[in-house]
XYZ file of C-alpha atoms in Angstrom:
570
model
C 0.117 -0.380 0.139
C 1.068 3.281 -0.664
C 2.928 5.127 2.252
C 1.053 8.794 3.747
C 4.575 9.986 4.851
C 5.981 13.089 3.527
C 9.134 12.763 1.334
C 12.079 13.134 3.006
C 14.297 15.587 1.517
C 17.977 15.381 1.427
C 19.724 18.292 3.013
C 23.254 18.722 1.160
C 26.240 19.760 2.901
C 27.676 22.962 2.067
C 31.475 22.867 1.084
C 33.520 25.626 2.220
C 36.412 27.074 0.056
C 38.645 25.276 2.471
C 37.291 22.225 2.505
C 38.226 18.980 1.564
C 36.069 16.461 -0.260
C 33.985 14.775 1.885
C 33.907 17.702 4.222
C 31.666 20.284 4.828
C 32.167 24.242 6.584
C 35.119 26.535 6.364
C 37.588 24.127 8.771
C 38.641 27.289 10.022
C 40.682 26.024 13.223
C 43.030 23.993 10.573
C 43.444 26.587 8.345
C 44.894 28.881 10.588
C 47.645 26.262 11.887
C 48.217 25.502 8.403
C 48.775 29.394 7.470
C 51.207 29.393 10.388
C 53.127 26.667 8.798
C 53.117 28.052 5.795
C 54.369 31.372 6.465
C 57.112 29.708 8.354
C 57.783 27.612 5.649
C 58.146 30.584 3.253
C 60.674 33.049 5.877
C 62.559 29.653 5.899
C 63.276 29.382 2.090
C 63.286 33.210 1.765
C 66.475 33.391 4.766
C 68.231 30.800 2.278
C 67.877 32.053 -1.295
C 67.363 36.099 -0.376
C 69.603 36.709 -2.332
C 67.091 35.791 -4.976
C 63.999 36.942 -3.630
C 65.509 40.583 -2.733
C 65.132 41.814 -5.859
C 61.629 41.412 -5.664
C 61.845 44.226 -2.658
C 58.195 45.055 -0.929
C 56.578 42.948 -3.430
C 58.143 39.396 -1.992
C 55.452 40.087 1.335
C 52.092 40.176 -1.159
C 53.109 37.394 -3.224
C 53.958 35.381 -0.610
C 50.681 36.337 1.388
C 49.318 35.488 -1.932
C 50.663 31.612 -2.014
C 49.590 31.276 1.352
C 46.228 32.001 0.602
C 46.647 29.368 -2.430
C 47.848 27.019 -0.362
C 45.037 27.071 2.078
C 42.049 26.578 -0.722
C 44.158 23.747 -2.490
C 41.433 21.048 -1.412
C 38.914 22.581 -2.786
C 40.340 24.368 -5.979
C 43.597 21.874 -6.521
C 43.867 22.584 -9.845
C 43.852 26.721 -9.305
C 46.055 26.054 -6.158
C 49.018 24.526 -8.011
C 49.194 26.866 -11.204
C 48.634 29.471 -9.184
C 51.900 28.674 -7.069
C 53.585 27.397 -9.960
C 53.454 30.620 -11.564
C 54.418 32.508 -8.336
C 57.094 30.083 -7.798
C 58.924 30.971 -10.985
C 58.796 34.451 -9.898
C 60.023 33.910 -5.948
C 61.305 30.517 -5.024
C 60.193 31.160 -1.565
C 57.034 29.656 -2.492
C 58.546 25.985 -3.794
C 57.457 24.045 -0.442
C 53.951 25.292 -0.937
C 53.745 24.337 -4.509
C 55.199 20.632 -3.369
C 52.157 20.302 -0.654
C 49.821 21.553 -2.991
C 50.733 19.428 -5.744
C 50.917 16.261 -3.860
C 47.427 17.300 -2.092
C 46.140 17.130 -5.867
C 47.675 14.229 -7.012
C 46.146 12.369 -4.403
C 42.931 13.627 -4.696
C 42.402 13.719 -8.504
C 41.260 10.145 -9.485
C 41.993 9.854 -13.120
C 45.586 9.437 -14.338
C 44.958 12.171 -17.678
C 44.106 14.672 -14.877
C 47.162 13.911 -12.882
C 49.593 13.925 -15.926
C 48.069 17.041 -17.725
C 48.056 19.372 -14.047
C 51.654 17.959 -13.310
C 53.015 18.811 -16.644
C 51.309 22.060 -16.970
C 52.652 23.385 -13.607
C 55.844 22.441 -14.415
C 55.382 24.394 -17.969
C 54.066 27.258 -16.585
C 56.715 27.346 -13.841
C 59.347 26.906 -16.462
C 58.213 29.695 -18.320
C 57.397 32.402 -15.910
C 60.903 31.384 -14.541
C 62.814 32.216 -18.077
C 60.760 35.183 -18.461
C 61.500 36.842 -15.171
C 65.244 35.910 -14.898
C 66.435 38.944 -17.392
C 63.533 41.290 -15.562
C 64.729 40.876 -12.260
C 67.802 40.790 -13.111
C 68.636 37.074 -11.295
C 70.733 36.234 -14.508
C 70.182 35.238 -18.080
C 67.815 33.308 -19.537
C 69.605 30.272 -19.720
C 69.417 30.431 -15.723
C 66.368 30.868 -15.394
C 65.984 27.540 -17.422
C 68.336 25.501 -14.922
C 66.486 27.217 -12.005
C 63.028 26.332 -13.118
C 64.262 22.761 -14.054
C 65.277 22.253 -10.698
C 62.460 23.604 -9.180
C 59.570 21.809 -10.996
C 61.466 18.879 -10.700
C 61.658 18.949 -6.917
C 58.484 20.666 -5.646
C 55.858 19.795 -8.698
C 56.874 16.109 -9.801
C 58.608 14.177 -7.343
C 55.642 15.667 -4.659
C 53.050 14.804 -7.440
C 54.216 10.898 -7.855
C 54.092 11.002 -4.211
C 50.651 12.023 -3.893
C 49.864 9.892 -6.962
C 51.038 6.707 -4.793
C 49.131 7.445 -1.568
C 45.453 8.761 -3.435
C 46.178 5.045 -5.294
C 46.187 3.376 -1.967
C 43.270 5.717 -0.333
C 40.893 4.630 -3.431
C 42.339 0.823 -2.872
C 41.769 0.925 0.634
C 38.407 2.723 0.537
C 37.466 -0.044 -2.296
C 38.446 -2.757 0.263
C 35.967 -1.803 3.027
C 33.232 -1.172 0.410
C 33.597 -4.827 -0.727
C 34.210 -6.219 3.173
C 30.780 -4.794 4.122
C 29.061 -5.711 0.898
C 30.158 -9.455 1.358
C 28.865 -8.683 5.058
C 25.803 -7.941 3.951
C 25.221 -10.603 1.652
C 25.942 -12.959 4.305
C 23.580 -11.713 6.860
C 21.150 -11.772 3.824
C 21.773 -15.292 3.205
C 21.601 -15.958 7.285
C 18.028 -14.512 7.617
C 16.817 -15.805 4.286
C 17.874 -19.526 5.953
C 16.045 -18.609 8.975
C 13.251 -17.561 7.197
C 13.016 -20.972 5.356
C 13.763 -23.132 8.266
C 10.592 -21.109 10.181
C 8.636 -21.856 7.280
C 9.465 -25.664 6.779
C 8.613 -25.772 10.728
C 5.242 -24.706 10.297
C 4.585 -26.292 6.871
C 5.303 -29.414 9.153
C 3.344 -28.198 11.924
C 0.414 -28.019 10.220
C 0.733 -31.472 7.998
C 1.564 -33.277 11.529
C -0.506 -31.503 14.373
C -3.127 -29.850 12.452
C -3.899 -33.204 10.723
C -4.114 -34.804 14.262
C -6.192 -31.861 15.677
C -8.775 -32.157 12.496
C -9.316 -35.705 13.174
C -9.609 -35.259 16.785
C -12.421 -32.479 16.027
C -13.904 -34.823 13.307
C -14.379 -37.766 15.718
C -15.412 -35.330 18.399
C -18.352 -34.070 16.318
C -19.369 -37.358 15.464
C -19.308 -38.788 19.167
C -21.137 -35.943 20.371
C -24.205 -36.700 17.660
C -23.783 -40.317 18.571
C -24.308 -39.721 22.459
C -26.968 -37.246 21.948
C -29.688 -40.436 21.402
C -28.025 -43.170 23.002
C -26.209 -41.522 26.199
C -27.189 -38.054 26.762
C -25.641 -37.733 29.607
C -22.094 -37.773 27.988
C -23.016 -35.312 25.089
C -21.429 -32.352 26.796
C -18.429 -33.946 27.666
C -17.894 -34.973 23.743
C -18.819 -31.251 23.441
C -15.794 -30.315 25.700
C -13.543 -32.277 23.711
C -15.077 -30.805 20.584
C -14.257 -26.992 21.871
C -10.730 -27.976 23.212
C -9.872 -29.692 19.696
C -10.753 -26.506 17.944
C -9.221 -24.033 20.504
C -5.834 -25.892 19.771
C -6.711 -25.829 15.969
C -6.917 -21.744 16.305
C -3.570 -21.653 18.322
C -2.067 -23.610 15.514
C -2.947 -21.171 13.319
C -2.140 -18.171 15.336
C 1.391 -19.984 16.007
C 2.215 -20.919 12.117
C 1.067 -17.106 11.435
C 3.963 -16.016 13.502
C 6.445 -18.475 11.830
C 5.522 -18.244 8.738
C 6.577 -15.898 5.935
C 6.133 -12.183 6.653
C 3.888 -11.066 4.101
C 1.581 -14.226 4.816
C -0.170 -14.752 8.149
C -1.732 -18.121 8.298
C -3.824 -17.959 11.595
C -7.442 -16.845 12.283
C -6.590 -12.990 12.332
C -5.188 -12.794 8.975
C -4.082 -9.792 7.697
C -7.300 -7.753 5.990
C -7.657 -3.920 5.512
C -8.580 -3.157 8.641
C -5.639 -4.579 10.981
C -3.590 -2.318 12.806
C -5.537 0.922 12.061
C -7.679 2.869 14.616
C -10.933 0.955 14.444
C -9.324 -2.344 15.015
C -7.705 -1.178 17.556
C -10.967 0.204 19.179
C -12.404 -3.036 18.518
C -9.638 -4.574 20.991
C -10.594 -2.291 23.582
C -14.202 -2.392 23.607
C -14.071 -6.034 23.860
C -11.287 -5.711 26.600
C -13.991 -3.861 28.052
C -16.763 -6.368 27.656
C -14.842 -8.449 29.995
C -14.929 -6.303 32.662
C -10.939 -4.572 32.155
C -11.232 -0.534 32.293
C -9.046 0.299 29.392
C -8.669 4.136 28.739
C -7.849 5.109 24.859
C -6.091 7.498 23.099
C -4.530 8.017 19.413
C -2.586 10.853 17.955
C -2.109 11.484 14.521
C -3.786 10.157 11.209
C -4.637 6.734 10.921
C -2.496 4.316 9.443
C -4.276 2.717 6.638
C -1.777 4.055 4.528
C 1.135 2.707 6.327
C 2.601 -0.557 4.784
C 0.770 -3.961 6.440
C 3.515 -5.287 8.401
C 3.263 -1.623 10.343
C -0.393 -2.311 10.866
C 0.336 -5.880 11.819
C 2.738 -5.181 14.084
C 0.715 -2.675 16.036
C -2.547 -4.782 15.957
C 0.315 -7.575 17.748
C 1.356 -5.469 20.400
C -2.196 -4.137 21.606
C -3.793 -7.559 21.191
C -0.693 -9.417 23.468
C -0.726 -6.750 25.881
C -4.488 -6.557 26.828
C -4.309 -10.277 26.674
C -1.689 -10.360 29.241
C -3.722 -8.254 31.274
C -6.707 -10.568 31.187
C -4.401 -13.239 32.458
C -2.321 -11.923 34.979
C -3.994 -8.438 35.816
C -7.928 -8.984 35.763
C -9.733 -5.803 36.977
C -6.291 -3.267 36.688
C -7.070 0.176 35.322
C -5.268 0.023 31.432
C -4.435 2.653 29.428
C -3.849 2.172 25.617
C -1.891 5.350 23.726
C -1.103 5.114 19.965
C 0.770 8.050 18.741
C 1.448 8.273 14.793
C 4.141 10.797 13.787
C 5.448 11.592 10.563
C 8.199 8.853 10.753
C 7.457 6.874 13.955
C 4.666 5.186 15.186
C 4.638 4.704 19.300
C 2.621 2.006 20.840
C 2.370 2.376 24.949
C 0.033 0.099 26.797
C 0.470 0.299 30.315
C -2.074 -1.360 33.662
C -2.333 -0.779 36.839
C -1.930 -3.142 39.987
C -4.884 -5.491 39.854
C -7.554 -5.317 42.635
C -6.860 -8.990 42.997
C -3.755 -10.746 42.745
C -3.629 -13.770 40.627
C -4.019 -17.300 41.666
C -0.915 -19.059 42.379
C -2.078 -21.675 39.823
C -1.872 -18.783 37.156
C 2.048 -18.164 37.732
C 3.478 -15.206 35.708
C 3.879 -17.262 32.262
C 6.695 -18.325 30.208
C 7.172 -14.421 28.718
C 7.524 -16.399 24.976
C 5.054 -13.535 24.356
C 6.607 -10.645 24.697
C 9.451 -12.283 23.061
C 7.564 -12.860 20.342
C 6.906 -9.260 20.076
C 10.306 -8.270 20.294
C 11.354 -9.946 17.123
C 8.184 -9.074 14.827
C 9.475 -4.926 15.957
C 12.801 -5.927 15.713
C 12.249 -7.074 12.429
C 10.889 -3.789 11.685
C 13.941 -1.966 12.928
C 12.231 -0.504 16.125
C 12.143 -1.461 19.661
C 10.136 -2.840 22.495
C 10.746 -2.323 26.271
C 8.577 -4.120 28.319
C 9.267 -3.759 32.608
C 7.194 -3.358 35.580
C 6.366 -0.001 36.854
C 7.407 1.523 40.131
C 4.290 1.395 41.502
C 3.858 -2.234 40.885
C 2.436 -2.711 37.390
C 3.362 -3.332 34.029
C 4.338 -1.066 31.057
C 5.111 -2.188 27.207
C 5.909 0.495 24.897
C 6.947 -0.317 21.163
C 8.821 2.206 18.834
C 7.850 1.095 15.032
C 9.375 2.743 12.324
C 6.183 4.062 10.151
C 7.798 3.379 6.816
C 10.555 0.477 7.051
C 12.893 -0.017 3.878
C 13.139 -2.770 1.957
C 16.062 -4.204 4.282
C 14.187 -3.755 7.710
C 13.100 -7.704 7.949
C 16.914 -8.354 8.335
C 17.707 -5.441 10.454
C 17.162 -7.263 13.790
C 16.811 -10.676 13.625
C 20.694 -11.865 13.564
C 21.945 -12.976 16.802
C 25.917 -11.744 14.804
C 27.961 -8.634 15.384
C 26.163 -6.188 12.813
C 28.354 -3.614 12.695
C 29.923 -1.553 10.049
C 32.404 -3.487 7.810
C 35.995 -2.140 8.196
C 39.720 -3.460 7.088
C 41.748 -2.609 9.194
C 39.308 -2.505 12.275
C 40.746 0.513 14.222
C 38.060 2.428 14.592
C 38.553 3.780 18.637
C 39.307 7.497 18.968
C 43.174 6.579 20.230
C 43.855 4.938 16.737
C 42.616 7.713 15.101
C 44.709 9.756 16.975
C 47.841 7.687 16.239
C 47.205 7.599 12.257
C 46.678 11.704 12.560
C 49.941 11.933 14.327
C 51.789 9.021 12.001
C 50.324 10.824 9.307
C 51.541 14.533 10.394
C 55.189 13.395 11.174
C 55.035 11.429 8.011
C 54.207 14.248 6.073
C 56.678 16.589 8.017
C 59.739 14.167 7.080
C 58.108 14.151 3.722
C 58.387 18.279 3.708
C 61.781 18.249 4.607
C 63.480 15.474 2.093
C 61.373 17.964 -0.685
C 62.973 20.964 0.892
C 66.519 19.462 1.027
C 66.573 18.634 -1.795
C 65.393 22.204 -3.835
C 67.459 24.178 -1.585
C 70.429 21.984 -2.739
C 69.571 22.472 -5.973
C 68.658 26.362 -6.314
C 72.145 26.649 -4.108
C 74.186 24.678 -6.533
C 72.658 26.579 -9.532
C 72.931 29.871 -7.646
C 76.744 29.296 -7.019
C 77.577 27.895 -10.516
C 75.649 31.471 -11.712
C 77.987 33.631 -9.583
C 81.116 31.569 -9.881
C 80.740 32.101 -13.876
C 80.487 36.029 -13.148
C 83.895 35.801 -12.387
C 85.221 34.033 -14.994
C 85.172 35.119 -18.855
C 86.149 32.959 -21.688
C 87.874 36.393 -23.448
C 91.377 36.838 -23.152
C 92.449 39.969 -21.636
C 93.861 42.639 -23.830
C 95.148 46.302 -24.896
C 92.324 48.564 -24.305
C 89.809 46.890 -21.788
C 88.800 47.815 -18.396
C 90.072 46.901 -15.397
C 86.882 45.270 -13.920
C 87.224 42.889 -17.257
C 90.594 42.083 -16.633
C 90.008 41.395 -13.155
C 86.860 38.593 -14.237
C 89.413 36.876 -16.411
C 92.490 36.423 -13.931
C 93.451 35.425 -10.953
C 93.228 38.605 -8.289
C 96.598 40.505 -7.176
C 99.286 38.310 -5.450
C 101.594 39.930 -2.988
C 103.938 37.396 -3.440
C 103.984 37.639 -7.054
C 104.660 41.543 -6.605
C 107.479 41.130 -3.932
C 109.248 39.046 -6.246
C 108.983 41.061 -9.236
C 110.411 43.714 -7.845
C 113.702 45.055 -8.724
C 113.189 42.836 -11.513
C 110.908 43.644 -13.555
C 111.326 45.578 -16.862
C 110.185 49.447 -16.434
C 107.108 50.291 -16.665
C 104.969 52.588 -19.242
C 105.624 56.076 -18.496
C 102.005 56.639 -18.370
C 100.990 53.875 -15.991
C 98.991 54.511 -12.752
C 99.000 51.170 -11.380
C 99.868 47.389 -12.242
C 98.503 44.223 -11.493
C 99.926 41.094 -10.811
C 97.609 37.907 -11.238
C 98.859 34.785 -8.750
C 101.050 32.679 -10.553
C 100.372 29.141 -9.723
C 102.863 27.308 -12.111
C 105.638 25.252 -11.719
C 108.769 26.836 -11.807
C 110.777 25.844 -14.806
C 114.960 25.861 -14.277
C 114.764 27.805 -11.247
C 112.622 30.512 -12.906
C 109.163 31.758 -12.047
C 107.411 33.405 -14.614
C 105.436 36.745 -13.675
C 102.191 38.413 -15.862
C 102.022 42.167 -15.116
C 99.000 44.208 -16.296
C 99.722 48.106 -16.438
C 96.808 50.201 -16.376
C 95.945 53.784 -17.001
C 92.644 55.084 -15.405
C 91.892 51.409 -15.328
C 92.190 50.888 -18.724
C 94.668 48.047 -19.804
C 97.656 49.822 -21.740
C 100.355 47.099 -21.387
C 101.176 43.429 -20.813
C 104.520 42.107 -19.779
C 105.531 38.406 -19.486
C 108.936 37.861 -17.609
C 111.235 35.783 -15.586
C 112.150 36.183 -12.071
C 114.896 33.347 -10.289
C 113.969 31.703 -7.421
C 116.524 32.794 -5.098
C 116.411 32.678 -0.839
C 119.018 35.863 -1.255
C 118.920 39.101 -2.812
C 120.985 38.705 -6.288
C 124.035 40.588 -6.704
C 124.300 41.154 -10.049
C 121.014 42.593 -12.443
C 119.170 39.802 -13.244
C 119.237 38.436 -16.824
C 115.881 37.069 -17.819
C 114.199 36.834 -20.635
C 111.457 39.893 -21.466
C 108.653 40.114 -23.702
C 106.123 42.871 -23.807
C 103.478 42.592 -25.348
């Protein structure tokens, strides 16, 4: 039958710009911590690479803040974050570690290999192009220097973290698939067990119907024949035969009721088989009037709409709870005041039956019953995904309360039937809070160690490129020649050496008349024949005007004769 419950509208969670997949809100606390850490990383790299970043002057602070903002939104906008940080890294290498963090997160989130490869290659290409274009503008060096520097940065902060993030993302997806597969297998096992129990219950019901029902039918048939025969021959025994017939019919009725409980859920074979009125307000009122006719004062209340539009299994459960509760009152608390309350809300049906203390205690032979009726009620309600409580009240009475879903799902029949563990399936089984904290701490430590490794590789490569570039500025392949500036000559030769100047004193050829200063580079050659070759560069107003090469003897005492060395003049 169609349900009268209003459709449930699913509330979609609003995902903030700082939230990752499956998260909602702004995640401000986590973002604050990440902003502090990102600022520390930018300052650390800027301190080491100040010779490169100092050319930005005041713009370095603004670019650093933009880099921090981009790394904070990397979970919500991974592509924008990685590409933006790659552009900034080409201008300001201090944000290189932030680019590594964003590349790792993006590669871990993206699921398709094409997306990951396109993003990583695109970010590397953007970083290279930006660095090559900005190197001459920022006076960091030539375009070749920018190309080498950007290649080192792109490899260490985009490609390597991206590959590590790809492996981590594949591991996450594999674990998630294993969890889903394990949960599906356990659910299938529970469904199979429930179906097996239902088949067994149906088999038992069929056997009881075939064996016991057949025997009771024979007893009832023979009792009827005996009653007719005794009515003519021995009228005094006719009443005894009628008692036997009524007992057989009552036993058959109780057997049918038991078969209705044991049989399939959608088929009730008892005398109270499902009708259109079962479990409705009129049906419950009829049960209440029947109890009132038996001398039980019953107060009845109903809240909410009728149950005629609810599923048959829900209406049957409501009927069973009220009928069993009133039957127990008739048996064990005759004359006690009873209240029956049914409350039908949008999603739940609540049934409560409460009785007070009976005016006359039950006889000792009556006992307290076996409790099987309440056990059957509890099982029936649990099959629908609800719950039933039955307990004595503080005043000495008894109360039965059932909470039943108004529209149980298709799998509700198996929700509470299995005595097995029905907890959500997990793969690693580490669901405690301590284990979750340990996993978070382990992930944080692993991330920091990985970031330190990436930073070490990046800084080593950048410093190597930087010092190689500085060393190339002091050496030029062009040889000194007359007319060159003093600065160019100093770049082409070794620095002035005081020992070479002292060795040439008194033994060098005359200087040009217009020379204002001379340079004596360090001579690291091997002396030949006990003589040391010296090259002298003489300048006039910082312009090279003469290059002289001559040799001097290697002696420990001052020579007594004028030197007779070879002399060439350029």
